[in-house]
mmCIF file of C-alpha atoms in Angstrom:
data_model
loop_
_atom_site.group_PDB
_atom_site.id
_atom_site.type_symbol
_atom_site.label_atom_id
_atom_site.label_comp_id
_atom_site.label_asym_id
_atom_site.label_seq_id
_atom_site.Cartn_x
_atom_site.Cartn_y
_atom_site.Cartn_z
ATOM 1 C CA MET A 1 19.141 47.892 58.138
ATOM 2 C CA ASP A 2 22.833 47.379 57.864
ATOM 3 C CA SER A 3 25.490 45.328 56.457
ATOM 4 C CA HIS A 4 24.410 42.657 58.044
ATOM 5 C CA THR A 5 21.711 42.587 55.582
ATOM 6 C CA LEU A 6 24.228 41.731 52.720
ATOM 7 C CA LEU A 7 26.302 38.728 55.685
ATOM 8 C CA THR A 8 22.879 37.602 55.461
ATOM 9 C CA SER A 9 22.765 37.071 51.575
ATOM 10 C CA TYR A 10 25.885 36.139 51.251
ATOM 11 C CA LEU A 11 25.445 32.486 53.926
ATOM 12 C CA ALA A 12 21.389 32.087 52.499
ATOM 13 C CA ASN A 13 23.400 31.647 49.160
ATOM 14 C CA LEU A 14 26.519 30.003 50.481
ATOM 15 C CA LYS A 15 27.465 26.348 48.900
ATOM 16 C CA VAL A 16 30.700 24.279 50.443
ATOM 17 C CA ASP A 17 32.308 21.406 48.974
ATOM 18 C CA LEU A 18 34.411 19.352 51.333
ATOM 19 C CA ILE A 19 37.684 18.265 50.071
ATOM 20 C CA VAL A 20 38.703 15.460 52.968
ATOM 21 C CA ALA A 21 38.854 15.541 56.189
ATOM 22 C CA ASP A 22 40.022 13.141 59.339
ATOM 23 C CA TYR A 23 40.990 12.418 62.550
ATOM 24 C CA ASN A 24 44.968 13.097 63.580
ATOM 25 C CA GLU A 25 47.772 12.589 66.401
ATOM 26 C CA CYS A 26 50.460 15.160 65.209
ATOM 27 C CA SER A 27 53.596 14.504 66.533
ATOM 28 C CA THR A 28 57.172 16.297 66.083
ATOM 29 C CA ASP A 29 57.309 16.337 62.061
ATOM 30 C CA TRP A 30 53.854 17.789 61.643
ATOM 31 C CA ARG A 31 55.714 21.093 59.731
ATOM 32 C CA ASP A 32 54.988 22.828 57.131
ATOM 33 C CA LEU A 33 56.624 26.634 56.283
ATOM 34 C CA ASP A 34 55.136 29.904 54.381
ATOM 35 C CA TYR A 35 52.772 27.664 51.799
ATOM 36 C CA THR A 36 49.408 29.696 50.465
ATOM 37 C CA PRO A 37 47.012 26.726 50.104
ATOM 38 C CA ASP A 38 44.003 27.247 47.567
ATOM 39 C CA TYR A 39 41.549 25.349 49.890
ATOM 40 C CA SER A 40 40.456 26.382 52.804
ATOM 41 C CA LYS A 41 40.965 24.421 56.280
ATOM 42 C CA PHE A 42 38.775 24.019 59.892
ATOM 43 C CA TYR A 43 40.987 22.589 62.316
ATOM 44 C CA PHE A 44 38.867 21.762 65.458
ATOM 45 C CA ILE A 45 41.900 21.103 68.843
ATOM 46 C CA ILE A 46 41.175 18.356 70.874
ATOM 47 C CA GLY A 47 44.312 18.223 73.008
ATOM 48 C CA GLY A 48 48.078 18.577 72.870
ATOM 49 C CA GLU A 49 50.619 21.571 71.900
ATOM 50 C CA GLY A 50 50.677 23.587 67.927
ATOM 51 C CA TRP A 51 51.501 26.528 66.410
ATOM 52 C CA LEU A 52 50.133 28.457 63.335
ATOM 53 C CA LYS A 53 50.921 31.405 61.927
ATOM 54 C CA ILE A 54 47.736 32.861 59.257
ATOM 55 C CA GLY A 55 49.062 35.637 57.576
ATOM 56 C CA ASP A 56 50.829 37.541 59.673
ATOM 57 C CA LYS A 57 48.969 36.605 62.665
ATOM 58 C CA GLU A 58 50.774 34.133 65.338
ATOM 59 C CA TYR A 59 48.222 32.004 67.144
ATOM 60 C CA TYR A 60 48.837 28.501 70.184
ATOM 61 C CA PRO A 61 45.193 26.326 69.663
ATOM 62 C CA LYS A 62 43.774 25.823 72.747
ATOM 63 C CA PRO A 63 41.802 22.389 73.403
ATOM 64 C CA GLY A 64 37.919 23.191 72.609
ATOM 65 C CA GLU A 65 38.674 26.138 70.153
ATOM 66 C CA LEU A 66 37.219 26.458 66.045
ATOM 67 C CA ILE A 67 40.576 27.132 63.485
ATOM 68 C CA LEU A 68 39.737 28.919 60.372
ATOM 69 C CA MET A 69 42.293 29.211 57.778
ATOM 70 C CA PRO A 70 41.582 30.823 54.470
ATOM 71 C CA GLU A 71 42.517 29.945 51.641
ATOM 72 C CA GLY A 72 44.401 32.818 49.753
ATOM 73 C CA VAL A 73 46.513 33.538 52.612
ATOM 74 C CA LYS A 74 50.142 32.145 53.901
ATOM 75 C CA GLN A 75 50.350 29.604 56.360
ATOM 76 C CA SER A 76 52.431 27.734 58.583
ATOM 77 C CA TYR A 77 51.822 25.062 61.555
ATOM 78 C CA ALA A 78 53.737 23.053 64.074
ATOM 79 C CA CYS A 79 53.485 20.865 66.844
ATOM 80 C CA ILE A 80 55.824 21.876 68.872
ATOM 81 C CA SER A 81 56.276 19.953 71.693
ATOM 82 C CA GLU A 82 56.557 15.939 72.544
ATOM 83 C CA ARG A 83 52.162 15.660 73.518
ATOM 84 C CA PRO A 84 50.703 15.246 70.421
ATOM 85 C CA PHE A 85 48.955 17.655 68.815
ATOM 86 C CA LEU A 86 45.420 16.397 68.477
ATOM 87 C CA LYS A 87 43.196 17.973 66.272
ATOM 88 C CA TYR A 88 40.088 17.586 63.887
ATOM 89 C CA TRP A 89 40.597 19.008 60.307
ATOM 90 C CA CYS A 90 39.252 19.728 57.045
ATOM 91 C CA HIS A 91 39.816 21.268 53.807
ATOM 92 C CA PHE A 92 36.743 22.700 51.703
ATOM 93 C CA SER A 93 35.600 25.579 49.476
ATOM 94 C CA ALA A 94 32.884 27.716 50.761
ATOM 95 C CA LYS A 95 31.114 29.655 47.577
ATOM 96 C CA VAL A 96 29.034 32.874 46.632
ATOM 97 C CA GLY A 97 28.360 32.450 43.098
ATOM 98 C CA GLU A 98 31.381 32.729 41.599
ATOM 99 C CA MET A 99 33.519 34.262 44.557
ATOM 100 C CA ASN A 100 35.297 32.713 47.097
ATOM 101 C CA LEU A 101 33.523 33.460 50.721
ATOM 102 C CA PHE A 102 36.597 34.438 52.521
ATOM 103 C CA ARG A 103 37.920 36.481 49.560
ATOM 104 C CA VAL A 104 34.837 38.255 50.515
ATOM 105 C CA LEU A 105 34.654 38.548 54.195
ATOM 106 C CA GLU A 106 37.588 38.867 56.894
ATOM 107 C CA LEU A 107 36.535 36.880 59.702
ATOM 108 C CA SER A 108 38.386 36.417 62.566
ATOM 109 C CA HIS A 109 40.629 33.127 62.548
ATOM 110 C CA VAL A 110 39.942 31.680 66.051
ATOM 111 C CA CYS A 111 35.952 30.934 67.911
ATOM 112 C CA ILE A 112 35.648 29.700 71.075
ATOM 113 C CA PRO A 113 31.910 27.165 70.069
ATOM 114 C CA GLU A 114 29.754 28.039 73.144
ATOM 115 C CA ASN A 115 28.753 23.984 72.949
ATOM 116 C CA PRO A 116 31.853 22.031 72.113
ATOM 117 C CA ALA A 117 30.449 18.627 71.827
ATOM 118 C CA ALA A 118 27.793 19.649 68.947
ATOM 119 C CA VAL A 119 31.152 20.740 67.060
ATOM 120 C CA GLU A 120 33.388 17.768 67.629
ATOM 121 C CA ALA A 121 29.831 15.762 66.668
ATOM 122 C CA ALA A 122 29.593 17.775 63.693
ATOM 123 C CA PHE A 123 33.498 16.634 62.514
ATOM 124 C CA LYS A 124 32.696 13.329 63.348
ATOM 125 C CA GLY A 125 29.892 13.044 61.081
ATOM 126 C CA ILE A 126 32.187 14.960 58.441
ATOM 127 C CA THR A 127 34.878 12.707 59.059
ATOM 128 C CA ASP A 128 33.152 9.068 59.107
ATOM 129 C CA SER A 129 31.168 10.340 55.744
ATOM 130 C CA ALA A 130 33.855 11.480 54.749
ATOM 131 C CA ARG A 131 35.617 7.891 55.512
ATOM 132 C CA SER A 132 32.091 6.670 53.609
ATOM 133 C CA ASP A 133 31.435 4.424 50.442
ATOM 134 C CA ALA A 134 27.521 4.882 50.407
ATOM 135 C CA VAL A 135 25.914 6.726 47.599
ATOM 136 C CA TYR A 136 24.844 9.624 50.163
ATOM 137 C CA ALA A 137 28.051 9.958 52.000
ATOM 138 C CA PRO A 138 29.038 13.000 50.092
ATOM 139 C CA LEU A 139 25.955 15.060 50.441
ATOM 140 C CA LEU A 140 25.547 13.779 54.316
ATOM 141 C CA ALA A 141 29.244 15.130 54.629
ATOM 142 C CA ARG A 142 28.569 18.808 52.875
ATOM 143 C CA SER A 143 25.186 18.940 55.471
ATOM 144 C CA LYS A 144 27.049 18.820 58.079
ATOM 145 C CA LEU A 145 30.259 20.891 56.891
ATOM 146 C CA LEU A 146 26.807 23.687 56.575
ATOM 147 C CA GLU A 147 26.361 22.746 60.463
ATOM 148 C CA LEU A 148 30.233 23.129 61.173
ATOM 149 C CA MET A 149 30.144 26.867 59.157
ATOM 150 C CA SER A 150 27.198 27.764 61.091
ATOM 151 C CA TYR A 151 29.166 27.282 64.452
ATOM 152 C CA TYR A 152 31.404 28.878 63.794
ATOM 153 C CA MET A 153 29.392 31.878 62.365
ATOM 154 C CA MET A 154 27.165 31.741 65.228
ATOM 155 C CA ASN A 155 30.009 31.904 67.677
ATOM 156 C CA LEU A 156 31.638 34.983 66.216
ATOM 157 C CA LYS A 157 31.110 38.837 67.266
ATOM 158 C CA LEU A 158 30.071 40.206 64.356
ATOM 159 C CA ASP A 159 31.684 43.344 65.066
ATOM 160 C CA GLU A 160 35.126 41.271 64.433
ATOM 161 C CA LEU A 161 33.717 40.766 60.608
ATOM 162 C CA SER A 162 34.589 42.963 57.967
ATOM 163 C CA TYR A 163 34.691 43.016 53.915
ATOM 164 C CA LYS A 164 37.202 43.148 52.092
ATOM 165 C CA ASN A 165 36.057 44.993 49.606
ATOM 166 C CA LEU A 166 34.274 47.491 51.459
ATOM 167 C CA GLY A 167 32.946 50.141 48.817
ATOM 168 C CA ALA A 168 31.147 47.386 46.944
ATOM 169 C CA ALA A 169 30.005 45.875 49.957
ATOM 170 C CA ARG A 170 28.435 49.395 50.767
ATOM 171 C CA LYS A 171 26.910 49.978 47.405
ATOM 172 C CA LEU A 172 25.559 46.231 47.607
ATOM 173 C CA THR A 173 23.777 47.218 51.288
ATOM 174 C CA ALA A 174 22.083 50.314 49.392
ATOM 175 C CA VAL A 175 20.647 47.958 46.931
ATOM 176 C CA LEU A 176 19.319 45.706 49.262
ATOM 177 C CA ASP A 177 18.209 48.131 51.795
ATOM 178 C CA TYR A 178 16.432 49.948 48.654
ATOM 179 C CA ILE A 179 14.750 46.426 47.396
ATOM 180 C CA ALA A 180 13.358 45.523 50.894
ATOM 181 C CA GLU A 181 12.148 48.960 50.724
ATOM 182 C CA ASN A 182 10.418 48.873 47.794
ATOM 183 C CA ILE A 183 9.652 45.427 47.307
ATOM 184 C CA GLU A 184 5.673 46.186 46.319
ATOM 185 C CA GLN A 185 7.460 48.559 43.296
ATOM 186 C CA ASN A 186 8.513 46.735 40.203
ATOM 187 C CA MET A 187 12.069 47.363 39.999
ATOM 188 C CA THR A 188 14.699 47.375 36.969
ATOM 189 C CA ILE A 189 18.617 46.742 36.728
ATOM 190 C CA HIS A 190 19.101 50.123 35.345
ATOM 191 C CA ASP A 191 17.084 51.371 38.660
ATOM 192 C CA LEU A 192 19.493 49.124 41.199
ATOM 193 C CA ALA A 193 22.488 50.360 38.597
ATOM 194 C CA GLU A 194 21.938 54.176 39.651
ATOM 195 C CA ILE A 195 22.021 53.395 43.314
ATOM 196 C CA ALA A 196 24.852 51.265 43.506
ATOM 197 C CA TYR A 197 26.062 54.236 41.005
ATOM 198 C CA MET A 198 27.441 51.230 38.207
ATOM 199 C CA HIS A 199 27.248 50.825 34.750
ATOM 200 C CA PRO A 200 24.409 48.174 34.258
ATOM 201 C CA ASN A 201 26.251 45.099 32.989
ATOM 202 C CA TYR A 202 28.653 45.743 35.440
ATOM 203 C CA PHE A 203 26.271 46.035 38.051
ATOM 204 C CA MET A 204 24.797 42.598 37.283
ATOM 205 C CA ARG A 205 28.187 40.985 37.106
ATOM 206 C CA LEU A 206 29.197 41.989 40.221
ATOM 207 C CA PHE A 207 25.645 41.287 41.921
ATOM 208 C CA LYS A 208 25.941 37.919 41.008
ATOM 209 C CA GLN A 209 29.230 36.888 42.207
ATOM 210 C CA GLN A 210 28.510 38.568 45.469
ATOM 211 C CA ILE A 211 24.884 37.727 46.075
ATOM 212 C CA GLY A 212 24.800 34.956 44.464
ATOM 213 C CA VAL A 213 22.195 35.228 41.983
ATOM 214 C CA PRO A 214 21.074 37.765 39.604
ATOM 215 C CA PRO A 215 19.490 40.737 40.416
ATOM 216 C CA ILE A 216 15.832 40.097 39.273
ATOM 217 C CA GLN A 217 15.897 36.496 40.490
ATOM 218 C CA TYR A 218 17.095 38.105 44.220
ATOM 219 C CA ILE A 219 14.010 40.004 44.215
ATOM 220 C CA THR A 220 11.193 37.294 42.995
ATOM 221 C CA ARG A 221 12.493 35.960 46.191
ATOM 222 C CA GLN A 222 12.181 38.531 48.364
ATOM 223 C CA LYS A 223 8.724 39.598 46.635
ATOM 224 C CA ILE A 224 7.941 35.629 47.624
ATOM 225 C CA GLU A 225 9.003 36.086 50.350
ATOM 226 C CA LYS A 226 7.132 39.229 50.958
ATOM 227 C CA ALA A 227 3.956 37.271 49.789
ATOM 228 C CA LYS A 228 4.368 34.834 52.409
ATOM 229 C CA GLU A 229 4.620 37.563 55.306
ATOM 230 C CA LEU A 230 0.967 38.801 53.581
ATOM 231 C CA LEU A 231 -1.121 35.357 53.498
ATOM 232 C CA THR A 232 -0.199 34.915 57.043
ATOM 233 C CA THR A 233 -0.733 37.423 58.227
ATOM 234 C CA THR A 234 -3.540 39.359 56.346
ATOM 235 C CA SER A 235 -6.742 38.120 54.808
ATOM 236 C CA GLY A 236 -6.050 39.710 51.414
ATOM 237 C CA SER A 237 -7.168 37.354 48.314
ATOM 238 C CA VAL A 238 -3.999 35.981 46.623
ATOM 239 C CA SER A 239 -5.038 37.726 43.056
ATOM 240 C CA ALA A 240 -4.651 41.389 45.794
ATOM 241 C CA ILE A 241 -1.302 40.225 46.759
ATOM 242 C CA ALA A 242 0.077 39.407 43.247
ATOM 243 C CA ASP A 243 -0.762 42.713 42.397
ATOM 244 C CA GLN A 244 0.033 44.392 45.403
ATOM 245 C CA LEU A 245 3.403 42.615 44.784
ATOM 246 C CA GLY A 246 3.544 44.142 40.966
ATOM 247 C CA PHE A 247 3.004 40.834 40.106
ATOM 248 C CA GLY A 248 0.340 41.460 37.902
ATOM 249 C CA ASP A 249 -0.454 38.259 36.098
ATOM 250 C CA LEU A 250 -1.985 35.761 38.568
ATOM 251 C CA PHE A 251 -0.796 32.883 37.202
ATOM 252 C CA TYR A 252 2.768 34.301 37.051
ATOM 253 C CA PHE A 253 2.470 34.902 40.524
ATOM 254 C CA SER A 254 1.166 31.266 41.533
ATOM 255 C CA LYS A 255 3.753 29.733 39.347
ATOM 256 C CA GLN A 256 6.703 31.804 40.906
ATOM 257 C CA PHE A 257 4.864 31.181 44.266
ATOM 258 C CA LYS A 258 4.709 27.305 44.284
ATOM 259 C CA LYS A 259 8.070 26.976 42.238
ATOM 260 C CA HIS A 260 10.352 28.933 45.711
ATOM 261 C CA ALA A 261 7.694 27.366 48.415
ATOM 262 C CA GLY A 262 7.142 24.287 47.095
ATOM 263 C CA LEU A 263 2.980 25.454 47.469
ATOM 264 C CA THR A 264 0.984 27.901 45.197
ATOM 265 C CA PRO A 265 -0.695 30.630 47.647
ATOM 266 C CA THR A 266 -4.040 29.402 48.700
ATOM 267 C CA GLU A 267 -2.458 26.306 49.699
ATOM 268 C CA PHE A 268 0.689 27.787 51.749
ATOM 269 C CA ARG A 269 -1.913 30.293 53.331
ATOM 270 C CA LYS A 270 -4.696 26.564 53.992
ATOM 271 C CA HIS A 271 -1.261 25.029 55.565
ATOM 272 C CA LYS A 272 -0.176 27.766 57.816
ATOM 273 C CA SER A 273 -3.350 28.567 59.464
ATOM 274 C CA GLY A 274 -3.524 24.369 60.727
ATOM 275 C CA GLY A 275 -5.030 22.940 57.679
ATOM 276 C CA MET A 276 -4.788 20.073 55.577
ATOM 277 C CA ILE A 277 -3.003 19.611 52.331
#
């Protein structure tokens, strides 16, 4: 297991919120220089000619490119010809716990989706929902924004990704590795803080900021995931599996399992074996 484990945890706990979205034909008056937004942006280029500057990098986007402009980074943009710059766009926030995703991860600003039609369809869904007065529209917009984020991540090369606080990332990766390798044991905050060489109070704050949930809640989730695997692949009793994973109390195990899986352990095993519930 490596630092990609940390990325998986980030994305599993990612929360996104759409601020505004639309489709525009940008003329030569579309221009702004050296501003730093407190929101992130996606552009999906349909046609025309434009210029972007993100940080100290300049881009001349082409049709079919999906552009990420993260918050907190100085930016500029302009249309550079008489041909209208055609693009879908959205402003949004993306957080893991209390941390903005793009203050934790350094991602490539440009990706070329393998399936541009799917990206355009996601953007159309976002813009349609943003314009709708329906009570469910914000929920649908958020789901389409997550879909768009998935397309972006899907088309990135993982070696293009880097962590802005590599020291903290490495420490948390070591902790996540330890949890995975010792999931059948009972672990304390003190144990995990020692692995990260941190004071327990600081460790708990950092873990929740970076992973999105407190350490004990994360461990419980991972134990339940392991329980699902054991219920599906072994014939051990529910009680034996609870003991194996360090729950001890069968009632507490069943309660936690249903909280995370929506079914009791027995119902889950029956469902996975093709039985009716």
